[in-house]
mmCIF file of C-alpha atoms in Angstrom:
data_model
loop_
_atom_site.group_PDB
_atom_site.id
_atom_site.type_symbol
_atom_site.label_atom_id
_atom_site.label_comp_id
_atom_site.label_asym_id
_atom_site.label_seq_id
_atom_site.Cartn_x
_atom_site.Cartn_y
_atom_site.Cartn_z
ATOM 1 C CA SER R 1 100.286 77.561 117.163
ATOM 2 C CA GLN R 2 99.210 79.229 114.134
ATOM 3 C CA THR R 3 99.207 76.907 110.855
ATOM 4 C CA ILE R 4 98.395 77.840 107.018
ATOM 5 C CA HIS R 5 97.846 75.146 104.865
ATOM 6 C CA GLN R 6 97.336 75.338 101.069
ATOM 7 C CA TRP R 7 96.841 72.887 97.924
ATOM 8 C CA PRO R 8 97.335 71.572 95.795
ATOM 9 C CA ALA R 9 100.924 72.328 95.781
ATOM 10 C CA THR R 10 101.474 71.873 92.400
ATOM 11 C CA LEU R 11 98.723 72.100 89.217
ATOM 12 C CA VAL R 12 99.061 71.479 85.572
ATOM 13 C CA GLN R 13 95.373 72.826 83.901
ATOM 14 C CA PRO R 14 94.549 73.200 79.971
ATOM 15 C CA VAL R 15 93.510 76.458 79.114
ATOM 16 C CA GLY R 16 89.936 77.192 79.784
ATOM 17 C CA SER R 17 89.506 74.493 82.383
ATOM 18 C CA PRO R 18 88.141 75.467 86.147
ATOM 19 C CA LEU R 19 90.199 76.172 88.841
ATOM 20 C CA SER R 20 89.973 75.584 92.448
ATOM 21 C CA LEU R 21 92.963 76.850 94.974
ATOM 22 C CA GLU R 22 92.102 76.202 98.957
ATOM 23 C CA CYS R 23 93.820 78.022 101.968
ATOM 24 C CA THR R 24 92.993 76.897 105.277
ATOM 25 C CA VAL R 25 94.271 78.683 108.498
ATOM 26 C CA GLU R 26 94.562 76.619 111.622
ATOM 27 C CA GLY R 27 95.002 77.845 115.450
ATOM 28 C CA THR R 28 93.181 81.313 115.308
ATOM 29 C CA SER R 29 90.027 83.528 114.959
ATOM 30 C CA ASN R 30 88.550 85.742 112.505
ATOM 31 C CA PRO R 31 92.074 86.277 110.585
ATOM 32 C CA ASN R 32 91.990 88.708 107.903
ATOM 33 C CA LEU R 33 93.148 86.566 104.210
ATOM 34 C CA TYR R 34 94.735 87.775 101.048
ATOM 35 C CA TRP R 35 95.762 85.633 97.878
ATOM 36 C CA TYR R 36 99.136 87.581 95.659
ATOM 37 C CA ARG R 37 99.753 86.053 92.722
ATOM 38 C CA GLN R 38 103.887 85.761 91.559
ATOM 39 C CA ALA R 39 104.646 85.711 88.391
ATOM 40 C CA ALA R 40 108.503 84.201 87.132
ATOM 41 C CA GLY R 41 110.835 87.892 88.355
ATOM 42 C CA ARG R 42 109.681 88.074 91.996
ATOM 43 C CA GLY R 43 106.759 90.488 92.310
ATOM 44 C CA LEU R 44 104.078 90.086 94.575
ATOM 45 C CA GLN R 45 100.780 91.056 93.311
ATOM 46 C CA LEU R 46 97.926 91.424 95.655
ATOM 47 C CA LEU R 47 94.385 90.081 93.959
ATOM 48 C CA PHE R 48 91.855 89.456 96.784
ATOM 49 C CA TYR R 49 91.846 89.753 100.717
ATOM 50 C CA SER R 50 88.903 88.952 102.908
ATOM 51 C CA VAL R 51 88.342 90.317 106.440
ATOM 52 C CA GLY R 52 85.250 88.236 107.244
ATOM 53 C CA ILE R 53 82.583 85.298 106.230
ATOM 54 C CA GLY R 54 81.369 85.714 103.164
ATOM 55 C CA GLN R 55 83.445 89.776 102.552
ATOM 56 C CA ILE R 56 86.118 89.939 99.402
ATOM 57 C CA SER R 57 88.166 92.724 98.348
ATOM 58 C CA SER R 58 89.215 92.484 95.096
ATOM 59 C CA GLU R 59 92.320 94.118 93.916
ATOM 60 C CA VAL R 60 92.570 93.761 90.390
ATOM 61 C CA PRO R 61 90.210 93.216 88.061
ATOM 62 C CA GLN R 62 90.708 89.221 85.817
ATOM 63 C CA ASN R 63 88.974 86.244 86.038
ATOM 64 C CA LEU R 64 89.676 85.357 88.613
ATOM 65 C CA SER R 65 87.097 85.153 92.109
ATOM 66 C CA ALA R 66 87.368 84.484 96.022
ATOM 67 C CA SER R 67 85.043 83.170 98.242
ATOM 68 C CA ARG R 68 85.217 82.738 102.241
ATOM 69 C CA PRO R 69 82.655 80.332 102.894
ATOM 70 C CA GLN R 70 83.863 79.492 105.917
ATOM 71 C CA ASP R 71 86.231 81.832 108.719
ATOM 72 C CA ARG R 72 89.307 80.083 108.443
ATOM 73 C CA GLN R 73 88.965 79.086 104.544
ATOM 74 C CA PHE R 74 89.737 80.591 101.358
ATOM 75 C CA ILE R 75 89.148 79.814 98.120
ATOM 76 C CA LEU R 76 90.145 81.294 94.708
ATOM 77 C CA SER R 77 88.456 79.986 91.970
ATOM 78 C CA SER R 78 88.340 80.249 88.137
ATOM 79 C CA LYS R 79 85.469 79.460 85.318
ATOM 80 C CA LYS R 80 87.870 79.268 82.546
ATOM 81 C CA LEU R 81 91.832 79.554 82.813
ATOM 82 C CA LEU R 82 93.520 82.034 80.590
ATOM 83 C CA LEU R 83 97.457 80.941 79.633
ATOM 84 C CA SER R 84 98.270 84.493 81.820
ATOM 85 C CA ASP R 85 96.975 82.718 84.613
ATOM 86 C CA SER R 86 100.150 80.625 85.333
ATOM 87 C CA GLY R 87 102.307 81.385 88.781
ATOM 88 C CA PHE R 88 103.546 80.626 91.742
ATOM 89 C CA TYR R 89 99.569 81.414 93.962
ATOM 90 C CA LEU R 90 100.168 82.692 97.559
ATOM 91 C CA CYS R 91 97.353 82.597 100.609
ATOM 92 C CA ALA R 92 98.104 84.289 104.121
ATOM 93 C CA TRP R 93 96.668 85.256 106.920
ATOM 94 C CA THR R 94 97.160 88.279 109.489
ATOM 95 C CA LEU R 95 95.252 89.717 112.731
ATOM 96 C CA GLU R 96 95.339 93.082 113.345
ATOM 97 C CA GLY R 97 98.841 95.002 114.440
ATOM 98 C CA VAL R 98 100.796 91.536 113.090
ATOM 99 C CA ALA R 99 102.420 90.575 110.156
ATOM 100 C CA GLN R 100 101.083 88.706 107.304
ATOM 101 C CA TYR R 101 102.308 84.945 107.424
ATOM 102 C CA PHE R 102 102.232 82.794 104.207
ATOM 103 C CA GLY R 103 101.228 79.473 102.883
ATOM 104 C CA PRO R 104 103.479 77.184 101.229
ATOM 105 C CA GLY R 105 101.731 78.319 97.873
ATOM 106 C CA THR R 106 100.509 76.878 94.987
ATOM 107 C CA ARG R 107 102.449 76.318 91.633
ATOM 108 C CA LEU R 108 99.483 76.569 88.233
ATOM 109 C CA LEU R 109 101.030 75.898 84.962
ATOM 110 C CA VAL R 110 98.316 76.769 82.157
ATOM 111 C CA LEU R 111 98.703 74.909 78.835
ATOM 112 C CA ALA S 1 99.898 106.151 98.939
ATOM 113 C CA GLN S 2 102.460 103.833 101.115
ATOM 114 C CA SER S 3 105.442 101.973 99.472
ATOM 115 C CA VAL S 4 108.861 100.928 99.696
ATOM 116 C CA ALA S 5 111.669 100.599 97.198
ATOM 117 C CA GLN S 6 114.635 98.117 97.232
ATOM 118 C CA PRO S 7 116.803 99.368 94.599
ATOM 119 C CA GLU S 8 119.170 96.135 93.782
ATOM 120 C CA ASP S 9 118.101 93.651 91.978
ATOM 121 C CA GLN S 10 120.519 91.439 93.162
ATOM 122 C CA VAL S 11 122.891 90.824 95.662
ATOM 123 C CA ASN S 12 126.090 88.869 95.625
ATOM 124 C CA VAL S 13 128.274 88.877 99.375
ATOM 125 C CA ALA S 14 131.211 86.287 100.225
ATOM 126 C CA GLU S 15 129.883 83.919 102.949
ATOM 127 C CA GLY S 16 131.400 85.352 106.051
ATOM 128 C CA ASN S 17 130.676 88.980 104.988
ATOM 129 C CA PRO S 18 128.163 91.220 106.450
ATOM 130 C CA LEU S 19 125.444 91.649 104.815
ATOM 131 C CA THR S 20 122.895 94.349 104.137
ATOM 132 C CA VAL S 21 120.177 94.661 101.697
ATOM 133 C CA LYS S 22 118.113 98.080 101.464
ATOM 134 C CA CYS S 23 114.918 99.215 101.262
ATOM 135 C CA THR S 24 113.771 102.856 101.710
ATOM 136 C CA TYR S 25 109.746 103.558 102.825
ATOM 137 C CA SER S 26 107.094 106.319 101.567
ATOM 138 C CA VAL S 27 104.459 106.927 104.181
ATOM 139 C CA SER S 28 102.499 108.972 105.849
ATOM 140 C CA GLY S 29 102.098 108.444 108.944
ATOM 141 C CA ASN S 30 104.152 106.124 111.263
ATOM 142 C CA PRO S 31 105.137 103.166 109.187
ATOM 143 C CA TYR S 32 104.668 99.460 109.787
ATOM 144 C CA LEU S 33 107.369 97.969 108.447
ATOM 145 C CA PHE S 34 108.241 94.488 107.520
ATOM 146 C CA TRP S 35 111.127 91.729 106.110
ATOM 147 C CA TYR S 36 110.402 88.246 104.590
ATOM 148 C CA VAL S 37 112.634 85.801 103.234
ATOM 149 C CA GLN S 38 111.485 83.440 100.187
ATOM 150 C CA TYR S 39 113.528 80.451 99.151
ATOM 151 C CA PRO S 40 112.854 78.475 96.387
ATOM 152 C CA ASN S 41 109.420 77.483 95.512
ATOM 153 C CA ARG S 42 108.503 78.013 98.725
ATOM 154 C CA GLY S 43 105.982 80.849 100.608
ATOM 155 C CA LEU S 44 106.994 83.946 102.064
ATOM 156 C CA GLN S 45 108.457 84.219 105.479
ATOM 157 C CA PHE S 46 108.428 86.755 107.810
ATOM 158 C CA LEU S 47 111.961 87.548 109.393
ATOM 159 C CA LEU S 48 111.013 90.243 111.802
ATOM 160 C CA LYS S 49 109.166 93.950 112.065
ATOM 161 C CA TYR S 50 109.095 97.542 113.326
ATOM 162 C CA ILE S 51 106.299 98.761 114.539
ATOM 163 C CA THR S 52 107.530 101.038 117.370
ATOM 164 C CA GLY S 53 110.237 101.071 119.846
ATOM 165 C CA ASP S 54 114.069 100.939 119.225
ATOM 166 C CA ASN S 55 115.162 101.125 115.988
ATOM 167 C CA LEU S 56 117.631 98.376 115.852
ATOM 168 C CA VAL S 57 114.711 95.097 115.177
ATOM 169 C CA LYS S 58 116.197 91.991 115.422
ATOM 170 C CA GLY S 59 114.618 88.915 113.822
ATOM 171 C CA SER S 60 115.260 85.441 112.891
ATOM 172 C CA TYR S 61 118.228 83.537 111.573
ATOM 173 C CA GLY S 62 120.788 86.014 112.808
ATOM 174 C CA PHE S 63 119.226 89.105 111.051
ATOM 175 C CA GLU S 64 118.244 92.000 111.614
ATOM 176 C CA ALA S 65 116.831 95.747 110.702
ATOM 177 C CA GLU S 66 117.644 99.195 111.656
ATOM 178 C CA PHE S 67 114.936 101.788 111.130
ATOM 179 C CA ASN S 68 116.158 105.158 110.125
ATOM 180 C CA LYS S 69 113.432 107.691 110.382
ATOM 181 C CA SER S 70 115.590 110.756 108.632
ATOM 182 C CA GLN S 71 116.552 109.093 105.824
ATOM 183 C CA THR S 72 113.439 106.786 105.679
ATOM 184 C CA SER S 73 115.259 103.554 105.224
ATOM 185 C CA PHE S 74 114.765 100.116 107.077
ATOM 186 C CA HIS S 75 117.880 97.935 105.806
ATOM 187 C CA LEU S 76 118.023 93.998 106.546
ATOM 188 C CA LYS S 77 121.842 93.199 108.068
ATOM 189 C CA LYS S 78 123.576 89.785 108.954
ATOM 190 C CA PRO S 79 126.916 90.121 110.198
ATOM 191 C CA SER S 80 128.489 87.336 108.669
ATOM 192 C CA ALA S 81 126.433 85.598 105.817
ATOM 193 C CA LEU S 82 126.130 82.199 105.566
ATOM 194 C CA VAL S 83 125.569 80.147 101.849
ATOM 195 C CA SER S 84 122.108 79.669 103.003
ATOM 196 C CA ASP S 85 121.528 82.949 103.719
ATOM 197 C CA SER S 86 120.662 82.820 99.271
ATOM 198 C CA ALA S 87 117.447 83.562 98.759
ATOM 199 C CA LEU S 88 115.190 86.894 98.030
ATOM 200 C CA TYR S 89 113.979 89.212 100.298
ATOM 201 C CA PHE S 90 111.113 91.073 100.481
ATOM 202 C CA CYS S 91 110.639 94.913 102.157
ATOM 203 C CA ALA S 92 106.943 95.364 102.942
ATOM 204 C CA VAL S 93 105.144 98.063 104.748
ATOM 205 C CA ARG S 94 101.533 98.322 105.760
ATOM 206 C CA VAL S 95 99.497 100.199 103.864
ATOM 207 C CA LEU S 96 97.045 101.995 106.414
ATOM 208 C CA TYR S 97 93.360 102.227 106.666
ATOM 209 C CA GLY S 98 93.793 98.893 104.466
ATOM 210 C CA ASN S 99 93.457 96.245 106.406
ATOM 211 C CA ASN S 100 96.343 95.412 107.261
ATOM 212 C CA ARG S 101 97.231 95.190 103.850
ATOM 213 C CA LEU S 102 101.476 95.462 102.993
ATOM 214 C CA ALA S 103 102.504 96.864 99.914
ATOM 215 C CA PHE S 104 105.982 94.664 99.242
ATOM 216 C CA GLY S 105 109.224 95.914 97.479
ATOM 217 C CA LYS S 106 110.066 93.901 94.314
ATOM 218 C CA GLY S 107 112.168 92.115 95.895
ATOM 219 C CA ASN S 108 116.107 91.390 96.049
ATOM 220 C CA GLN S 109 117.798 88.006 95.199
ATOM 221 C CA VAL S 110 120.837 87.983 97.444
ATOM 222 C CA VAL S 111 123.638 85.354 96.283
ATOM 223 C CA VAL S 112 125.918 84.400 99.070
ATOM 224 C CA ILE S 113 129.295 83.108 97.276
ATOM 225 C CA PRO S 114 130.934 80.275 99.389
#
Protein backbone atom coordinates (compact mmCIF):
# COMPACT_ATOMS: atom_id res chain seq x y z
CA SER A 1 0.00 0.00 0.00
CA GLN A 2 1.00 3.58 -0.52
CA THR A 3 2.20 5.85 2.26
CA ILE A 4 3.10 9.51 2.25
CA HIS A 5 5.41 11.10 4.79
CA GLN A 6 6.08 14.71 5.67
CA TRP A 7 8.60 16.19 8.04
CA PRO A 8 9.01 17.94 10.24
CA ALA A 9 5.56 17.91 11.81
CA THR A 10 6.05 21.34 13.39
CA LEU A 11 8.56 24.07 12.70
CA VAL A 12 9.17 27.48 14.24
CA GLN A 13 11.49 29.69 12.22
CA PRO A 14 12.59 33.33 12.43
CA VAL A 15 11.83 35.76 9.63
CA GLY A 16 14.59 35.71 7.03
CA SER A 17 15.71 32.15 7.74
CA PRO A 18 15.73 29.41 5.10
CA LEU A 19 13.18 26.64 4.84
CA SER A 20 13.21 23.05 3.66
CA LEU A 21 10.18 20.79 3.98
CA GLU A 22 10.33 17.26 2.69
CA CYS A 23 7.68 14.91 1.38
CA THR A 24 8.22 11.31 0.34
CA VAL A 25 5.85 8.71 -1.05
CA GLU A 26 6.21 4.96 -0.71
CA GLY A 27 4.56 2.15 -2.64
CA THR A 28 3.99 3.82 -5.98
CA SER A 29 5.96 4.94 -9.01
CA ASN A 30 5.86 8.16 -11.02
CA PRO A 31 3.11 9.83 -9.02
CA ASN A 32 2.00 13.39 -9.52
CA LEU A 33 3.01 15.37 -6.44
CA TYR A 34 1.54 18.54 -4.98
CA TRP A 35 2.30 21.14 -2.33
CA TYR A 36 -0.56 23.05 -0.73
CA ARG A 37 -0.69 25.72 1.92
CA GLN A 38 -3.63 26.05 4.28
CA ALA A 39 -3.79 29.35 6.08
CA ALA A 40 -5.79 29.82 9.26
CA GLY A 41 -9.42 29.78 8.34
CA ARG A 42 -9.30 26.64 6.21
CA GLY A 43 -8.79 27.45 2.50
CA LEU A 44 -6.36 25.31 0.51
CA GLN A 45 -3.97 27.01 -1.88
CA LEU A 46 -2.08 24.95 -4.45
CA LEU A 47 1.54 26.10 -4.51
CA PHE A 48 3.37 23.66 -6.80
CA TYR A 49 2.80 20.42 -8.62
CA SER A 50 5.10 17.99 -10.36
CA VAL A 51 4.46 15.27 -12.92
CA GLY A 52 7.99 13.88 -12.90
CA ILE A 53 11.57 14.25 -11.74
CA GLY A 54 12.79 17.80 -12.22
CA GLN A 55 9.39 18.97 -13.54
CA ILE A 56 7.84 21.69 -11.39
CA SER A 57 4.83 23.88 -12.12
CA SER A 58 4.20 26.93 -9.96
CA GLU A 59 0.67 28.08 -9.30
CA VAL A 60 1.33 31.21 -7.29
CA PRO A 61 4.33 33.58 -7.51
CA GLN A 62 5.99 33.89 -4.11
CA ASN A 63 9.28 33.43 -2.33
CA LEU A 64 8.88 29.67 -2.17
CA SER A 65 10.31 27.11 -4.56
CA ALA A 66 9.95 23.37 -5.04
CA SER A 67 12.16 20.61 -6.32
CA ARG A 68 11.75 16.95 -7.17
CA PRO A 69 15.18 15.36 -7.07
CA GLN A 70 13.84 11.80 -7.03
CA ASP A 71 10.68 10.13 -8.29
CA ARG A 72 9.01 9.97 -4.89
CA GLN A 73 10.56 12.96 -3.17
CA PHE A 74 9.18 16.48 -3.23
CA ILE A 75 10.85 19.38 -1.42
CA LEU A 76 9.51 22.82 -0.60
CA SER A 77 12.11 25.51 0.04
CA SER A 78 12.63 29.15 0.74
CA LYS A 79 15.79 31.21 0.97
CA LYS A 80 14.24 33.81 3.28
CA LEU A 81 11.00 33.24 5.14
CA LEU A 82 8.37 35.94 5.52
CA LEU A 83 5.79 36.26 8.28
CA SER A 84 3.13 35.52 5.66
CA ASP A 85 4.66 32.12 5.01
CA SER A 86 3.19 30.82 8.25
CA GLY A 87 0.61 28.12 7.72
CA PHE A 88 -0.08 24.44 7.42
CA TYR A 89 1.75 22.85 4.49
CA LEU A 90 0.33 19.73 2.93
CA CYS A 91 1.87 17.39 0.40
CA ALA A 92 -0.29 15.11 -1.74
CA TRP A 93 0.15 12.49 -4.43
CA THR A 94 -2.02 10.97 -7.12
CA LEU A 95 -2.04 8.70 -10.12
CA GLU A 96 -4.26 9.14 -13.17
CA GLY A 97 -7.92 8.75 -12.36
CA VAL A 98 -7.39 8.40 -8.63
CA ALA A 99 -8.03 10.83 -5.81
CA GLN A 100 -5.24 12.85 -4.28
CA TYR A 101 -3.92 11.44 -1.02
CA PHE A 102 -2.52 13.80 1.55
CA GLY A 103 0.32 13.64 4.01
CA PRO A 104 0.01 14.56 7.69
CA GLY A 105 1.16 18.14 7.11
CA THR A 106 3.79 20.47 8.54
CA ARG A 107 2.77 23.36 10.77
CA LEU A 108 5.10 26.30 10.09
CA LEU A 109 5.20 29.34 12.32
CA VAL A 110 7.38 32.23 11.23
CA LEU A 111 8.20 34.71 14.01
CA ALA B 1 -12.91 27.06 -15.16
CA GLN B 2 -13.76 24.05 -13.03
CA SER B 3 -14.92 24.97 -9.56
CA VAL B 4 -16.99 23.85 -6.61
CA ALA B 5 -18.96 25.86 -4.10
CA GLN B 6 -19.77 24.99 -0.53
CA PRO B 7 -22.42 27.52 0.40
CA GLU B 8 -22.45 27.01 4.16
CA ASP B 9 -19.62 27.89 6.52
CA GLN B 10 -20.79 25.67 9.34
CA VAL B 11 -23.28 22.89 9.76
CA ASN B 12 -24.60 22.06 13.20
CA VAL B 13 -26.41 18.77 13.75
CA ALA B 14 -27.50 16.78 16.77
CA GLU B 15 -25.89 13.41 17.32
CA GLY B 16 -27.98 10.70 15.69
CA ASN B 17 -29.61 13.04 13.19
CA PRO B 18 -28.94 12.94 9.46
CA LEU B 19 -25.99 15.01 8.27
CA THR B 20 -25.84 16.77 4.92
CA VAL B 21 -22.96 18.89 3.64
CA LYS B 22 -23.73 20.71 0.42
CA CYS B 23 -21.57 21.10 -2.67
CA THR B 24 -22.34 22.39 -6.14
CA TYR B 25 -20.00 22.24 -9.08
CA SER B 26 -19.29 24.06 -12.30
CA VAL B 27 -17.42 22.15 -14.99
CA SER B 28 -17.20 21.75 -18.72
CA GLY B 29 -17.58 18.10 -19.55
CA ASN B 30 -18.07 15.25 -17.13
CA PRO B 31 -16.96 16.00 -13.58
CA TYR B 32 -14.65 14.02 -11.35
CA LEU B 33 -15.83 14.91 -7.83
CA PHE B 34 -14.35 14.18 -4.42
CA TRP B 35 -15.04 14.62 -0.73
CA TYR B 36 -12.36 14.93 1.93
CA VAL B 37 -12.45 15.29 5.72
CA GLN B 38 -9.88 17.08 7.86
CA TYR B 39 -9.51 16.71 11.61
CA PRO B 40 -7.63 19.41 13.56
CA ASN B 41 -3.92 19.60 12.74
CA ARG B 42 -4.16 16.65 10.37
CA GLY B 43 -3.94 16.15 6.63
CA LEU B 44 -7.01 15.70 4.47
CA GLN B 45 -8.48 12.20 4.37
CA PHE B 46 -10.16 10.93 1.23
CA LEU B 47 -13.80 9.93 1.80
CA LEU B 48 -15.23 9.14 -1.61
CA LYS B 49 -15.24 10.03 -5.29
CA TYR B 50 -17.58 10.12 -8.26
CA ILE B 51 -16.18 9.50 -11.72
CA THR B 52 -18.91 7.60 -13.51
CA GLY B 53 -21.62 5.03 -12.80
CA ASP B 54 -24.16 5.05 -10.00
CA ASN B 55 -25.20 8.47 -8.81
CA LEU B 56 -25.07 7.33 -5.19
CA VAL B 57 -21.49 6.81 -4.10
CA LYS B 58 -20.61 5.11 -0.83
CA GLY B 59 -17.44 5.98 1.01
CA SER B 60 -15.56 5.66 4.26
CA TYR B 61 -16.98 5.99 7.79
CA GLY B 62 -20.59 5.52 6.65
CA PHE B 63 -20.62 8.56 4.37
CA GLU B 64 -22.23 8.66 0.97
CA ALA B 65 -22.74 11.30 -1.68
CA GLU B 66 -25.31 11.78 -4.36
CA PHE B 67 -24.34 13.06 -7.78
CA ASN B 68 -27.14 15.11 -9.33
CA LYS B 69 -26.37 16.27 -12.84
CA SER B 70 -29.48 18.39 -13.31
CA GLN B 71 -28.79 20.33 -10.13
CA THR B 72 -24.99 20.20 -10.55
CA SER B 73 -24.70 19.04 -6.97
CA PHE B 74 -22.69 16.47 -5.06
CA HIS B 75 -23.95 16.61 -1.48
CA LEU B 76 -22.31 14.53 1.22
CA LYS B 77 -24.63 12.63 3.54
CA LYS B 78 -24.60 10.43 6.58
CA PRO B 79 -27.80 8.90 7.97
CA SER B 80 -26.82 9.22 11.63
CA ALA B 81 -24.14 11.66 12.72
CA LEU B 82 -21.59 10.88 15.43
CA VAL B 83 -19.77 13.36 17.66
CA SER B 84 -16.56 12.06 16.08
CA ASP B 85 -17.79 13.32 12.68
CA SER B 86 -17.11 16.88 13.86
CA ALA B 87 -14.46 18.09 11.42
CA LEU B 88 -13.82 20.20 8.34
CA TYR B 89 -15.19 18.82 5.09
CA PHE B 90 -13.95 19.73 1.62
CA CYS B 91 -15.55 19.13 -1.74
CA ALA B 92 -13.25 19.09 -4.78
CA VAL B 93 -13.41 18.74 -8.54
CA ARG B 94 -10.66 17.65 -10.89
CA VAL B 95 -9.39 20.41 -13.13
CA LEU B 96 -9.54 18.91 -16.60
CA TYR B 97 -6.34 18.98 -18.61
CA GLY B 98 -4.58 20.02 -15.45
CA ASN B 99 -2.49 17.01 -14.46
CA ASN B 100 -5.01 15.83 -11.89
CA ARG B 101 -5.05 19.13 -10.11
CA LEU B 102 -8.05 19.57 -7.87
CA ALA B 103 -10.07 22.70 -7.22
CA PHE B 104 -11.27 22.70 -3.61
CA GLY B 105 -14.24 24.38 -2.03
CA LYS B 106 -13.70 26.64 0.96
CA GLY B 107 -14.64 23.90 3.39
CA ASN B 108 -17.52 23.29 5.76
CA GLN B 109 -17.09 23.01 9.50
CA VAL B 110 -19.39 20.30 10.82
CA VAL B 111 -20.26 20.37 14.51
CA VAL B 112 -22.12 17.37 15.89
CA ILE B 113 -23.79 18.23 19.18
CA PRO B 114 -24.04 15.45 21.77
